[in-house]
Short mmCIF file of C-alpha atoms in Angstrom, two decimals:
data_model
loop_
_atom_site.label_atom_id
_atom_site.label_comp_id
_atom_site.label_asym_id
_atom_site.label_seq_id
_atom_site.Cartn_x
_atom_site.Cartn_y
_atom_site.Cartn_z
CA UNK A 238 13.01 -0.46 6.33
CA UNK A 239 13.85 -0.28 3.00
CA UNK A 240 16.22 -3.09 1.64
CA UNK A 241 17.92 -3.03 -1.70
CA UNK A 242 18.07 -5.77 -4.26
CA UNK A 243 20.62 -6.03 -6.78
CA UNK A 244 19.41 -6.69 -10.53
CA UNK A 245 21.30 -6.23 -13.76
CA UNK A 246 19.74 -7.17 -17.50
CA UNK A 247 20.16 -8.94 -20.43
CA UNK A 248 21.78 -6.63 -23.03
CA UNK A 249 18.87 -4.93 -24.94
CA UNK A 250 16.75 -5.70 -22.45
CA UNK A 251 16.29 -2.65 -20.34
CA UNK A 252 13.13 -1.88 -21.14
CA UNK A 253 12.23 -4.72 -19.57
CA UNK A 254 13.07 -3.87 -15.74
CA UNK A 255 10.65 -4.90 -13.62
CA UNK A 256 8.14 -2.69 -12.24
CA UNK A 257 5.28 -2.11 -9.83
CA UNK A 258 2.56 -0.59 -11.74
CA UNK A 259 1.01 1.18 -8.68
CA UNK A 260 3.50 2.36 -5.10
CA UNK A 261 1.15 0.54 -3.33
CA UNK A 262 1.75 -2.88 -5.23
CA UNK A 263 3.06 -6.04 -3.67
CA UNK A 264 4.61 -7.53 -6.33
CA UNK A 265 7.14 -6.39 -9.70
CA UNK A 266 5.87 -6.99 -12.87
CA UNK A 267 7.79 -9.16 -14.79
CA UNK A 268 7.51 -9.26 -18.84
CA UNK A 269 8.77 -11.78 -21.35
CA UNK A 270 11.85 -11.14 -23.22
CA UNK A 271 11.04 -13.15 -26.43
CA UNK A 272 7.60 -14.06 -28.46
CA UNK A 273 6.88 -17.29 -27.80
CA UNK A 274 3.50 -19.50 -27.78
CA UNK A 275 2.61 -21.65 -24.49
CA UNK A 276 0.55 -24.86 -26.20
CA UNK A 277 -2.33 -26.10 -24.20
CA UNK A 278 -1.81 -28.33 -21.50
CA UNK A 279 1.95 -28.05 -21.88
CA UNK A 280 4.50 -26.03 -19.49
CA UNK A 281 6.88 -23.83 -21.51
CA UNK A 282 10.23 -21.54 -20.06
CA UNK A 283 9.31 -18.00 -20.55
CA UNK A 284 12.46 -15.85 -19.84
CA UNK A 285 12.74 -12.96 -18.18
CA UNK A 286 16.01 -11.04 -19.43
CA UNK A 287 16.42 -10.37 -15.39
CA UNK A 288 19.61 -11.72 -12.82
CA UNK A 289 18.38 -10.63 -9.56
CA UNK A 290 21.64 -11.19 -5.56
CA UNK A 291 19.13 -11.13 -2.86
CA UNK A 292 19.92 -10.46 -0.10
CA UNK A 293 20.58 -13.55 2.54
CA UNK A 294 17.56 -14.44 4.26
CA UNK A 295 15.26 -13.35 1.60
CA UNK A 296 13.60 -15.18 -1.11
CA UNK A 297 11.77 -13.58 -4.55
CA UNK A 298 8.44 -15.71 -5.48
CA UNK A 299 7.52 -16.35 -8.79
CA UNK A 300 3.14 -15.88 -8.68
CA UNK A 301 0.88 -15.83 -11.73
CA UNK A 302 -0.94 -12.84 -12.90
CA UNK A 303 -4.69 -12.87 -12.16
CA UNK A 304 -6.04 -11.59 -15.48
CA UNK A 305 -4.16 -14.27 -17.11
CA UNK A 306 -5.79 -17.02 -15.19
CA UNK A 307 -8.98 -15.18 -15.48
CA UNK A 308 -9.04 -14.40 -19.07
CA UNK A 309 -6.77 -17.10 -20.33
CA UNK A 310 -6.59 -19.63 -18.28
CA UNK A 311 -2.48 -19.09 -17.90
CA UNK A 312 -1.00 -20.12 -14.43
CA UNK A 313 2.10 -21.08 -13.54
CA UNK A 314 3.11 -25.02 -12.97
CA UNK A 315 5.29 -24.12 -9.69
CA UNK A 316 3.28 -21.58 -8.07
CA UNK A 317 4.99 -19.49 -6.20
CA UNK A 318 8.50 -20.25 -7.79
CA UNK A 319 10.85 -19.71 -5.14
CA UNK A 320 14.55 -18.15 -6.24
CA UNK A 321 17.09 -18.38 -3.19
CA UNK A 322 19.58 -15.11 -2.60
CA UNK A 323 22.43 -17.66 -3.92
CA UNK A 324 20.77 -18.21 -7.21
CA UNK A 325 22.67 -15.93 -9.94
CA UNK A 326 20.64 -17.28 -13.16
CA UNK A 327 18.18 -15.50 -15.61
CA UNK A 328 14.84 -15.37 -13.61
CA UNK A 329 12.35 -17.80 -15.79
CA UNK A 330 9.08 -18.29 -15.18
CA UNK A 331 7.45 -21.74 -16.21
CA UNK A 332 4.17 -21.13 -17.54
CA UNK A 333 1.27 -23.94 -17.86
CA UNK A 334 -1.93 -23.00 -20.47
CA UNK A 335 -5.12 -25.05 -18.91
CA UNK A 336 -6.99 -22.75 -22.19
CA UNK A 337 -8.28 -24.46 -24.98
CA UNK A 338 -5.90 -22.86 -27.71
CA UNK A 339 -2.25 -21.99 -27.60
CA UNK A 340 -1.30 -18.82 -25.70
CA UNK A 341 1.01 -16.55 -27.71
CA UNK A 342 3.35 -13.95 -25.68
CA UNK A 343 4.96 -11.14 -27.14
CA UNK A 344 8.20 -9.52 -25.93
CA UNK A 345 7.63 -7.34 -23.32
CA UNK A 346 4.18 -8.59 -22.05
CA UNK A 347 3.66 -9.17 -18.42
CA UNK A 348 3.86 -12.86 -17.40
CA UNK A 349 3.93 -13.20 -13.91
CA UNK A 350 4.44 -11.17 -10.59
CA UNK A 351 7.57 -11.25 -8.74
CA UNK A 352 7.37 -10.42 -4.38
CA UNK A 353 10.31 -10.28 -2.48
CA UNK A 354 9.82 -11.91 1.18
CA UNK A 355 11.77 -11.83 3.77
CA UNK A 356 12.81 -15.49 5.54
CA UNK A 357 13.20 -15.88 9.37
CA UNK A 358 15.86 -17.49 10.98
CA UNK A 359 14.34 -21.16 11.48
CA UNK A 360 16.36 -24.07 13.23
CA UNK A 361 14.01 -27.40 13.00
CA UNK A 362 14.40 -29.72 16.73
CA UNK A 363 13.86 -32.99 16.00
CA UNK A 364 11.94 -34.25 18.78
CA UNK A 365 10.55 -37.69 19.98
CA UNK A 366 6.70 -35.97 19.54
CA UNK A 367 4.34 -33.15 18.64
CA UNK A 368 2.07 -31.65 20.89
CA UNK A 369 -1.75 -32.62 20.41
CA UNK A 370 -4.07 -29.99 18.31
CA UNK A 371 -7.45 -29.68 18.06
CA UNK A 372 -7.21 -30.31 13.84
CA UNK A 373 -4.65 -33.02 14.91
CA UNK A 374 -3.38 -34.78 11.54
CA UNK A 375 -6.88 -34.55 10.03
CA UNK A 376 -5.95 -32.57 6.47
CA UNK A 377 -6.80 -32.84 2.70
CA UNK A 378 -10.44 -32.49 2.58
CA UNK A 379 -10.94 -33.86 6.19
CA UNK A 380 -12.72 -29.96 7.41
CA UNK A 381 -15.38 -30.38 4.52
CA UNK A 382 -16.04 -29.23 0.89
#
């Protein structure tokens, strides 16, 4: 089932919808609306020129591109970003540079990927205990290098 997501633009940015380079994708492509430079081992606010209305019970995540991590060494600090169907704000995506020189962007370069998910209905039980598992609360290392 298809579902449709609402998105509007910046003025002057519509060249800048985003896109799935191949039908088969997972995730929109989503480009920078301004040239700016990310410095090394510093976060900077790339923005998007897109407002997305999700639908309730769906979420967009934010993910870095591959090639940029591979090439680059570009990731983003909050990865995925989640945006909530309430959220009505310019999409930004907060970009980290672990390379050794600053990473210059120019308008209209892809930045990140953006997948739309769809959220189940969830109602947490608080409880008075957890059933026992064989990985129990062993975590953070504890299965081994």
């Amino acid at each position: 089932m298809k579902i449709q997501v609402k998105i509007t633009m910046m003025p002057g940015c519509s060249d800048l919808i985003p896109a799935k380079a191949h039908a088969d994708d997972a995730a929109f492509d989503l480009k920078s609306r301004a040239d700016m430079s990310v410095p090394v081992n510093k976060s900077t606010l790339i923005p998007t020129g897109v407002f997305i209305e999700l639908p309730v019970n769906y979420e967009a995540q934010v993910r870095p591109r591959s090639g940029l991590a591979l090439k680059h060494n570009i990731t983003l600090t909050n990865s995925p970003g989640t945006i909530d169907a309430g959220y009505r704000g310019e999409v930004g995506v907060i970009m980290f540079n672990h390379g050794p020189e600053a990473f210059e962007i120019k308008r209209g370069d892809r930045i990140a990927q953006m997948v739309i998910a769809e959220l189940p209905e969830v109602e947490l039980l608080t409880v008075d205990e957890l059933s026992d598992s064989l990985r129990g609360s062993g975590g953070f290392g504890s299965s081994g290098v």
